[in-house]
Tab-separated table of C-alpha atoms in Angstrom:
chain	number	residue	atom	x	y	z
A	1	UNK	CA	0.000	0.000	0.000
A	2	UNK	CA	0.979	3.650	-0.214
A	3	UNK	CA	1.269	3.709	3.589
A	4	UNK	CA	3.732	0.823	3.556
A	5	UNK	CA	5.659	2.568	0.783
A	6	UNK	CA	5.892	5.779	2.800
A	7	UNK	CA	7.045	3.783	5.841
A	8	UNK	CA	9.728	2.111	3.715
A	9	UNK	CA	10.960	5.489	2.510
A	10	UNK	CA	11.014	6.776	6.099
A	11	UNK	CA	12.924	3.736	7.353
A	12	UNK	CA	15.517	3.884	4.556
A	13	UNK	CA	16.204	7.611	5.007
A	14	UNK	CA	16.292	7.262	8.799
A	15	UNK	CA	18.763	4.356	8.694
A	16	UNK	CA	20.970	6.241	6.234
A	17	UNK	CA	21.060	9.416	8.317
A	18	UNK	CA	21.675	7.641	11.623
A	19	UNK	CA	24.414	5.607	9.966
A	20	UNK	CA	26.123	8.896	9.046
A	21	UNK	CA	25.317	10.560	12.354
A	22	UNK	CA	28.618	12.410	12.693
A	23	UNK	CA	27.744	14.428	9.570
A	24	UNK	CA	24.545	15.653	11.252
A	25	UNK	CA	26.736	17.086	14.021
A	26	UNK	CA	29.180	18.856	11.699
A	27	UNK	CA	27.684	22.334	12.079
A	28	UNK	CA	29.349	24.741	14.514
A	29	UNK	CA	25.995	26.216	15.563
A	30	UNK	CA	24.641	22.962	17.022
A	31	UNK	CA	26.448	23.437	20.306
A	32	UNK	CA	25.255	26.970	20.991
A	33	UNK	CA	21.683	26.025	20.085
A	34	UNK	CA	21.852	23.247	22.681
A	35	UNK	CA	23.360	25.640	25.215
A	36	UNK	CA	20.591	28.164	24.540
A	37	UNK	CA	18.028	25.463	25.275
A	38	UNK	CA	19.931	24.629	28.469
A	39	UNK	CA	19.949	28.326	29.468
A	40	UNK	CA	16.173	28.643	28.935
A	41	UNK	CA	15.548	25.446	30.919
A	42	UNK	CA	17.887	26.537	33.696
A	43	UNK	CA	16.729	30.166	33.953
A	44	UNK	CA	13.026	29.463	33.309
A	45	UNK	CA	12.775	32.537	31.079
A	46	UNK	CA	13.512	33.699	27.551
A	47	UNK	CA	16.557	35.858	26.805
A	48	UNK	CA	16.156	39.393	25.444
A	49	UNK	CA	19.874	40.203	25.578
A	50	UNK	CA	22.930	38.124	24.708
A	51	UNK	CA	24.084	36.134	27.756
A	52	UNK	CA	26.917	34.286	25.988
A	53	UNK	CA	29.278	36.512	24.023
A	54	UNK	CA	32.300	38.480	25.223
A	55	UNK	CA	32.087	41.311	22.684
A	56	UNK	CA	28.280	41.377	22.322
A	57	UNK	CA	27.209	40.642	25.904
A	58	UNK	CA	24.141	42.579	26.981
A	59	UNK	CA	23.158	43.655	23.473
A	60	UNK	CA	19.625	42.992	22.209
A	61	UNK	CA	19.191	39.357	21.173
A	62	UNK	CA	16.237	36.957	21.162
A	63	UNK	CA	16.106	33.170	21.028
A	64	UNK	CA	13.488	33.097	18.284
A	65	UNK	CA	14.018	29.331	17.782
A	66	UNK	CA	13.610	28.540	21.481
A	67	UNK	CA	11.394	25.473	20.994
A	68	UNK	CA	13.875	23.758	18.654
A	69	UNK	CA	16.673	24.641	21.056
A	70	UNK	CA	14.791	23.050	23.939
A	71	UNK	CA	14.208	19.931	21.816
A	72	UNK	CA	17.920	19.662	21.005
A	73	UNK	CA	18.839	20.220	24.647
A	74	UNK	CA	16.340	17.562	25.782
A	75	UNK	CA	17.652	15.033	23.237
A	76	UNK	CA	21.251	15.695	24.317
A	77	UNK	CA	20.363	15.442	28.011
A	78	UNK	CA	18.392	12.218	27.653
A	79	UNK	CA	20.534	10.267	25.175
A	80	UNK	CA	23.721	12.195	24.458
A	81	UNK	CA	24.789	12.834	20.893
A	82	UNK	CA	22.906	9.715	19.772
A	83	UNK	CA	19.689	11.376	20.944
A	84	UNK	CA	20.461	14.510	18.926
A	85	UNK	CA	21.193	12.431	15.823
A	86	UNK	CA	18.075	10.269	16.199
A	87	UNK	CA	15.847	13.333	16.675
A	88	UNK	CA	17.322	15.076	13.626
A	89	UNK	CA	17.194	11.942	11.459
A	90	UNK	CA	13.591	11.188	12.458
A	91	UNK	CA	12.474	14.704	11.530
A	92	UNK	CA	14.168	14.512	8.121
A	93	UNK	CA	12.958	10.964	7.412
A	94	UNK	CA	9.368	11.820	8.367
A	95	UNK	CA	9.430	14.669	5.858
A	96	UNK	CA	10.653	12.467	2.999
A	97	UNK	CA	8.169	9.708	3.826
A	98	UNK	CA	5.264	12.164	3.891
A	99	UNK	CA	6.453	13.753	0.645
A	100	UNK	CA	6.368	10.354	-1.047
A	101	UNK	CA	2.893	9.657	0.354
A	102	UNK	CA	1.597	12.977	-1.036
A	103	UNK	CA	3.329	12.668	-4.407
A	104	UNK	CA	2.042	9.142	-4.987
A	105	UNK	CA	-1.515	10.487	-4.957
A	106	UNK	CA	-0.696	12.802	-7.865
A	107	UNK	CA	1.718	10.919	-10.106
A	108	UNK	CA	3.143	7.486	-10.888
A	109	UNK	CA	4.734	5.664	-7.991
A	110	UNK	CA	8.177	5.719	-9.612
A	111	UNK	CA	7.955	9.462	-10.255
A	112	UNK	CA	6.711	9.989	-6.685
A	113	UNK	CA	9.774	8.145	-5.412
A	114	UNK	CA	12.062	10.193	-7.660
A	115	UNK	CA	10.515	13.440	-6.427
A	116	UNK	CA	10.794	12.377	-2.770
A	117	UNK	CA	14.443	11.434	-3.269
A	118	UNK	CA	14.999	14.724	-5.089
A	119	UNK	CA	13.729	16.572	-2.011
A	120	UNK	CA	16.149	14.555	0.117
A	121	UNK	CA	19.140	15.173	-2.168
A	122	UNK	CA	18.501	18.926	-2.255
A	123	UNK	CA	18.115	19.051	1.529
A	124	UNK	CA	21.110	16.798	2.209
A	125	UNK	CA	23.714	19.616	2.460
A	126	UNK	CA	21.600	21.157	5.225
A	127	UNK	CA	20.820	17.879	7.020
A	128	UNK	CA	22.309	19.167	10.261
A	129	UNK	CA	21.258	19.169	13.913
A	130	UNK	CA	19.986	22.744	13.878
A	131	UNK	CA	16.547	24.336	14.328
A	132	UNK	CA	15.892	24.663	10.586
A	133	UNK	CA	15.510	20.873	10.337
A	134	UNK	CA	12.410	21.036	12.530
A	135	UNK	CA	10.874	23.668	10.243
A	136	UNK	CA	10.789	21.297	7.257
A	137	UNK	CA	7.671	19.425	8.403
A	138	UNK	CA	5.589	22.562	9.139
A	139	UNK	CA	6.619	23.991	5.747
A	140	UNK	CA	5.545	20.749	4.038
A	141	UNK	CA	2.230	20.496	5.923
A	142	UNK	CA	1.442	24.172	5.299
A	143	UNK	CA	2.217	24.101	1.570
A	144	UNK	CA	0.620	20.775	0.690
A	145	UNK	CA	-2.547	21.624	2.685
A	146	UNK	CA	-2.912	24.977	0.913
A	147	UNK	CA	-2.394	23.293	-2.463
A	148	UNK	CA	-5.033	20.686	-1.559
A	149	UNK	CA	-7.435	23.465	-0.583
A	150	UNK	CA	-6.797	25.463	-3.760
A	151	UNK	CA	-7.207	22.373	-5.959
A	152	UNK	CA	-10.481	21.405	-4.299
A	153	UNK	CA	-11.985	24.910	-4.295
A	154	UNK	CA	-12.166	25.110	-0.485
A	155	UNK	CA	-10.733	27.694	1.918
A	156	UNK	CA	-7.739	26.504	3.934
A	157	UNK	CA	-8.552	24.459	7.046
A	158	UNK	CA	-8.313	26.344	10.343
A	159	UNK	CA	-6.240	23.549	11.883
A	160	UNK	CA	-3.323	25.030	9.914
A	161	UNK	CA	-3.248	27.956	12.358
A	162	UNK	CA	-1.645	25.868	15.137
A	163	UNK	CA	0.872	24.699	12.505
A	164	UNK	CA	2.012	28.292	11.913
A	165	UNK	CA	2.193	28.865	15.682
A	166	UNK	CA	4.394	25.786	16.044
A	167	UNK	CA	6.543	26.808	13.073
A	168	UNK	CA	6.980	30.353	14.421
A	169	UNK	CA	8.409	28.960	17.659
A	170	UNK	CA	10.617	26.371	15.962
A	171	UNK	CA	12.411	28.472	13.345
A	172	UNK	CA	12.580	31.983	11.965
A	173	UNK	CA	11.769	30.900	8.381
A	174	UNK	CA	8.001	30.978	8.977
A	175	UNK	CA	7.323	34.374	7.259
A	176	UNK	CA	7.691	32.522	3.911
A	177	UNK	CA	4.334	30.939	4.770
A	178	UNK	CA	2.497	34.161	3.963
A	179	UNK	CA	3.543	34.719	0.321
A	180	UNK	CA	2.871	31.014	-0.282
A	181	UNK	CA	-0.642	31.433	1.136
A	182	UNK	CA	-1.232	34.683	-0.762
A	183	UNK	CA	-0.253	33.188	-4.127
A	184	UNK	CA	-2.262	29.988	-3.666
A	185	UNK	CA	-5.216	32.013	-2.408
A	186	UNK	CA	-5.021	34.182	-5.524
A	187	UNK	CA	-5.009	31.010	-7.619
A	188	UNK	CA	-8.074	29.706	-5.768
A	189	UNK	CA	-9.928	32.985	-6.390
A	190	UNK	CA	-9.056	32.969	-10.102
A	191	UNK	CA	-10.229	29.362	-10.468
A	192	UNK	CA	-13.501	29.899	-8.586
A	193	UNK	CA	-16.678	30.273	-10.591
A	194	UNK	CA	-18.191	33.746	-10.789
A	195	UNK	CA	-20.829	32.832	-8.204
A	196	UNK	CA	-18.273	31.583	-5.664
A	197	UNK	CA	-15.489	34.125	-6.204
A	198	UNK	CA	-16.592	36.399	-3.361
A	199	UNK	CA	-16.803	33.405	-1.036
A	200	UNK	CA	-13.253	32.394	-2.005
A	201	UNK	CA	-11.930	35.937	-1.391
A	202	UNK	CA	-13.532	36.070	2.070
A	203	UNK	CA	-12.413	32.545	3.006
A	204	UNK	CA	-8.783	32.902	1.958
A	205	UNK	CA	-8.517	36.530	3.107
A	206	UNK	CA	-9.807	35.651	6.570
A	207	UNK	CA	-7.431	32.721	6.808
A	208	UNK	CA	-4.372	34.792	5.858
A	209	UNK	CA	-5.324	37.478	8.391
A	210	UNK	CA	-5.706	34.861	11.138
A	211	UNK	CA	-2.414	33.269	10.106
A	212	UNK	CA	-0.624	36.620	10.418
A	213	UNK	CA	-1.929	36.931	13.972
A	214	UNK	CA	-1.035	33.306	14.749
A	215	UNK	CA	2.546	33.908	13.622
A	216	UNK	CA	2.964	36.434	16.437
A	217	UNK	CA	2.052	33.903	19.142
A	218	UNK	CA	5.635	33.577	20.379
A	219	UNK	CA	7.422	34.764	23.531
A	220	UNK	CA	8.718	37.677	21.441
A	221	UNK	CA	5.541	38.665	19.603
A	222	UNK	CA	6.119	40.604	16.393
A	223	UNK	CA	9.879	40.864	17.070
A	224	UNK	CA	10.386	37.270	15.904
A	225	UNK	CA	8.455	38.046	12.702
A	226	UNK	CA	10.545	41.120	11.862
A	227	UNK	CA	13.972	39.656	12.634
A	228	UNK	CA	14.434	37.628	9.379
A	229	UNK	CA	13.875	40.799	7.359
A	230	UNK	CA	16.411	42.828	9.311
A	231	UNK	CA	18.879	39.939	9.025
A	232	UNK	CA	18.494	39.415	5.296
A	233	UNK	CA	18.917	43.015	4.206
A	234	UNK	CA	21.831	45.195	5.219
A	235	UNK	CA	22.866	43.471	8.459
A	236	UNK	CA	26.606	43.647	9.095
A	237	UNK	CA	26.831	39.893	9.720
A	238	UNK	CA	25.265	38.874	6.391
A	239	UNK	CA	28.496	39.072	4.307
A	240	UNK	CA	30.240	36.824	6.840
A	241	UNK	CA	27.693	33.988	6.996
A	242	UNK	CA	27.850	31.447	4.186
A	243	UNK	CA	24.157	30.514	4.179
A	244	UNK	CA	23.202	34.129	3.419
A	245	UNK	CA	25.445	34.209	0.341
A	246	UNK	CA	24.130	33.635	-3.206
A	247	UNK	CA	23.759	30.029	-4.304
A	248	UNK	CA	27.131	28.580	-5.264
A	249	UNK	CA	28.007	26.233	-8.152
A	250	UNK	CA	28.381	22.990	-6.202
A	251	UNK	CA	26.793	19.858	-7.750
A	252	UNK	CA	23.665	20.094	-5.582
A	253	UNK	CA	23.301	23.765	-6.495
A	254	UNK	CA	23.579	22.929	-10.199
A	255	UNK	CA	20.929	20.240	-9.720
A	256	UNK	CA	18.642	22.761	-8.027
A	257	UNK	CA	19.054	25.199	-10.924
A	258	UNK	CA	18.291	22.467	-13.457
A	259	UNK	CA	15.237	21.275	-11.530
A	260	UNK	CA	13.920	24.841	-11.301
A	261	UNK	CA	14.184	25.203	-15.081
A	262	UNK	CA	12.489	21.830	-15.707
A	263	UNK	CA	9.640	22.608	-13.324
A	264	UNK	CA	9.080	26.011	-14.916
A	265	UNK	CA	9.076	24.514	-18.428
A	266	UNK	CA	6.629	21.797	-17.354
A	267	UNK	CA	4.296	24.324	-15.721
A	268	UNK	CA	4.420	26.738	-18.653
A	269	UNK	CA	3.495	23.848	-20.941
A	270	UNK	CA	0.222	23.595	-19.019
A	271	UNK	CA	-0.856	27.077	-20.121
A	272	UNK	CA	-2.339	29.994	-18.201
A	273	UNK	CA	-3.984	27.672	-15.684
A	274	UNK	CA	-0.541	27.206	-14.111
A	275	UNK	CA	0.427	30.894	-14.059
A	276	UNK	CA	0.327	31.192	-10.254
A	277	UNK	CA	2.331	27.973	-9.817
A	278	UNK	CA	4.940	29.435	-12.187
A	279	UNK	CA	5.114	32.523	-9.977
A	280	UNK	CA	5.405	30.402	-6.833
A	281	UNK	CA	8.244	28.256	-8.209
A	282	UNK	CA	9.957	31.367	-9.587
A	283	UNK	CA	9.656	33.065	-6.175
A	284	UNK	CA	11.306	30.260	-4.193
A	285	UNK	CA	13.914	29.752	-6.943
A	286	UNK	CA	14.766	33.459	-6.882
A	287	UNK	CA	15.124	33.445	-3.101
A	288	UNK	CA	17.361	30.387	-3.387
A	289	UNK	CA	19.616	32.071	-5.941
A	290	UNK	CA	19.930	35.175	-3.761
A	291	UNK	CA	20.481	33.400	-0.427
A	292	UNK	CA	21.607	29.771	-0.425
A	293	UNK	CA	19.734	29.040	2.817
A	294	UNK	CA	16.488	29.200	0.784
A	295	UNK	CA	17.558	26.034	-1.038
A	296	UNK	CA	15.604	24.223	1.693
A	297	UNK	CA	12.424	26.153	0.917
A	298	UNK	CA	12.826	25.533	-2.813
A	299	UNK	CA	13.468	21.807	-2.240
A	300	UNK	CA	10.114	21.390	-0.485
A	301	UNK	CA	7.813	23.973	-2.075
A	302	UNK	CA	8.763	23.682	-5.766
A	303	UNK	CA	8.059	19.909	-6.157
A	304	UNK	CA	4.771	20.267	-4.255
A	305	UNK	CA	3.691	23.143	-6.486
A	306	UNK	CA	4.720	21.466	-9.743
A	307	UNK	CA	3.902	17.754	-9.308
A	308	UNK	CA	0.129	17.888	-9.803
A	309	UNK	CA	-0.044	20.307	-12.751
A	310	UNK	CA	2.777	18.526	-14.607
A	311	UNK	CA	1.100	15.124	-14.103
A	312	UNK	CA	-2.130	16.603	-15.489
A	313	UNK	CA	-0.348	18.018	-18.521
A	314	UNK	CA	1.572	14.816	-19.273
A	315	UNK	CA	-0.719	11.772	-18.798
A	316	UNK	CA	2.216	9.345	-18.719
A	317	UNK	CA	3.086	10.812	-15.308
A	318	UNK	CA	-0.448	10.474	-13.922
A	319	UNK	CA	-1.014	7.863	-11.181
A	320	UNK	CA	-2.019	4.345	-12.204
A	321	UNK	CA	-4.715	2.835	-10.031
A	322	UNK	CA	-4.287	-0.622	-11.585
A	323	UNK	CA	-0.618	-0.937	-10.625
A	324	UNK	CA	0.290	-4.355	-9.152
A	325	UNK	CA	0.687	-4.622	-5.386
A	326	UNK	CA	3.045	-6.882	-3.470
A	327	UNK	CA	1.879	-6.505	0.151
A	328	UNK	CA	3.863	-9.458	1.532
A	329	UNK	CA	7.135	-8.266	-0.005
A	330	UNK	CA	6.433	-4.717	1.156
A	331	UNK	CA	5.903	-5.837	4.738
A	332	UNK	CA	8.966	-8.056	4.724
A	333	UNK	CA	11.051	-5.221	3.292
A	334	UNK	CA	9.723	-2.802	5.902
A	335	UNK	CA	10.515	-5.223	8.728
A	336	UNK	CA	14.072	-5.710	7.447
A	337	UNK	CA	14.749	-1.993	7.087
A	338	UNK	CA	13.269	-1.191	10.494
A	339	UNK	CA	15.505	-3.873	12.005
A	340	UNK	CA	18.483	-2.328	10.217
A	341	UNK	CA	17.523	1.145	11.525
A	342	UNK	CA	17.272	-0.133	15.104
A	343	UNK	CA	20.600	-1.935	14.779
A	344	UNK	CA	22.169	1.229	13.360
A	345	UNK	CA	21.019	3.210	16.401
A	346	UNK	CA	22.293	0.533	18.772
A	347	UNK	CA	25.713	0.378	17.116
A	348	UNK	CA	26.235	4.082	16.461
A	349	UNK	CA	28.150	6.391	18.770
A	350	UNK	CA	28.164	9.738	16.920
A	351	UNK	CA	30.102	12.727	18.181
A	352	UNK	CA	31.085	16.139	16.777
A	353	UNK	CA	34.473	16.297	15.054
A	354	UNK	CA	37.446	18.455	16.081
A	355	UNK	CA	36.616	21.205	13.562
A	356	UNK	CA	33.580	22.221	15.616
A	357	UNK	CA	34.433	20.507	18.935
A	358	UNK	CA	38.141	21.271	19.553
A	359	UNK	CA	38.537	19.643	22.959
A	360	UNK	CA	42.239	18.994	22.437
A	361	UNK	CA	42.924	22.607	21.394
A	362	UNK	CA	41.215	24.002	24.484
A	363	UNK	CA	43.081	21.545	26.711
A	364	UNK	CA	46.389	22.604	25.150
A	365	UNK	CA	45.585	26.288	25.729
A	366	UNK	CA	44.790	25.606	29.362
A	367	UNK	CA	47.912	23.497	29.804
A	368	UNK	CA	50.007	26.332	28.367
A	369	UNK	CA	48.571	28.667	30.982
A	370	UNK	CA	47.062	31.079	28.451
A	371	UNK	CA	44.761	33.616	30.097
A	372	UNK	CA	42.774	36.627	28.972
A	373	UNK	CA	41.043	37.231	25.622
A	374	UNK	CA	42.313	35.333	22.583
A	375	UNK	CA	41.371	35.369	18.914
A	376	UNK	CA	38.704	32.807	18.069
A	377	UNK	CA	37.420	31.163	14.897
A	378	UNK	CA	33.793	31.555	13.832
A	379	UNK	CA	33.443	27.772	13.704
A	380	UNK	CA	34.579	27.415	17.328
A	381	UNK	CA	32.083	29.927	18.718
A	382	UNK	CA	29.396	27.367	19.511
A	383	UNK	CA	31.916	25.172	21.305
A	384	UNK	CA	33.248	28.082	23.378
A	385	UNK	CA	29.696	29.079	24.378
A	386	UNK	CA	28.873	25.514	25.369
């Protein structure tokens, strides 16, 4: 069944990620995110000024991703680095499994698998134990639910409002939810019959207004909403942070560019009916080209936006309801992969590498009797905070 297929995809991705757990811990920010979660848990309050830095201590700073930081801290406290890896891998694997489940309802099973794996490949460079990983599922649920609503001629379901609240407290990327909703709402209004157009405007307009209010339900209110905009444009730190630089020419980046072009060609081939989907894919592709961190948004939103219209335009991609099923083999395969995933967890002992966790360097400095301020590397900042 499709459910078994999605579970197989989840189990395969999970086993792969846990088996390469050290790579999930290769980001220098992981340690300070965990320490921020520890600080919130210890102090029982949310920071409004920087409690960690030497040169920036006391300056305005908010932990806008506090919920993800608490999750990382809890995983580390309960199960060490294995807990952090398992939590990160489970979040990523759940996304890919759900992507496959959604794609398989709109196109051939093989194409659905290719699209799900494409999402994974594009996200792989950012498969790291950081708060953005926990934003992938809310972004997927938000986008696919709005697409479902637009395709069916209904207003978005109100249960999406708690999703935006959760997303706003997990990661600062949630403002992208609003242009996605605006474009898909515009599409729904254009597709509505003349007699139902006013109803569509009221339904989608009310939902977007409620979603804007829901996005401010954080310990920091509207401050968390505004921060991504002040960071992205003109902030002094932007030129120094790699993820805010334009998309590079690495193999995954080239693949993303090629996929964007293919999706746009496929959507344009469907005519004016796909005009809003063209705009949506072009929007996330443009953001990706300007700031490489938006590769994650493109990897999730673009396939969701393009899969259905392209399958409608090209019948060979449409789902086959008479496809043969092999339930016994599926269940046996699932059992084997789940066993492999459990064994991988039991045998793994992941830990951060010396590039982000320089224990020996700090020990040598202490042994040499060095005191007072010293120059520090950006990549060692999280370790020094922790």
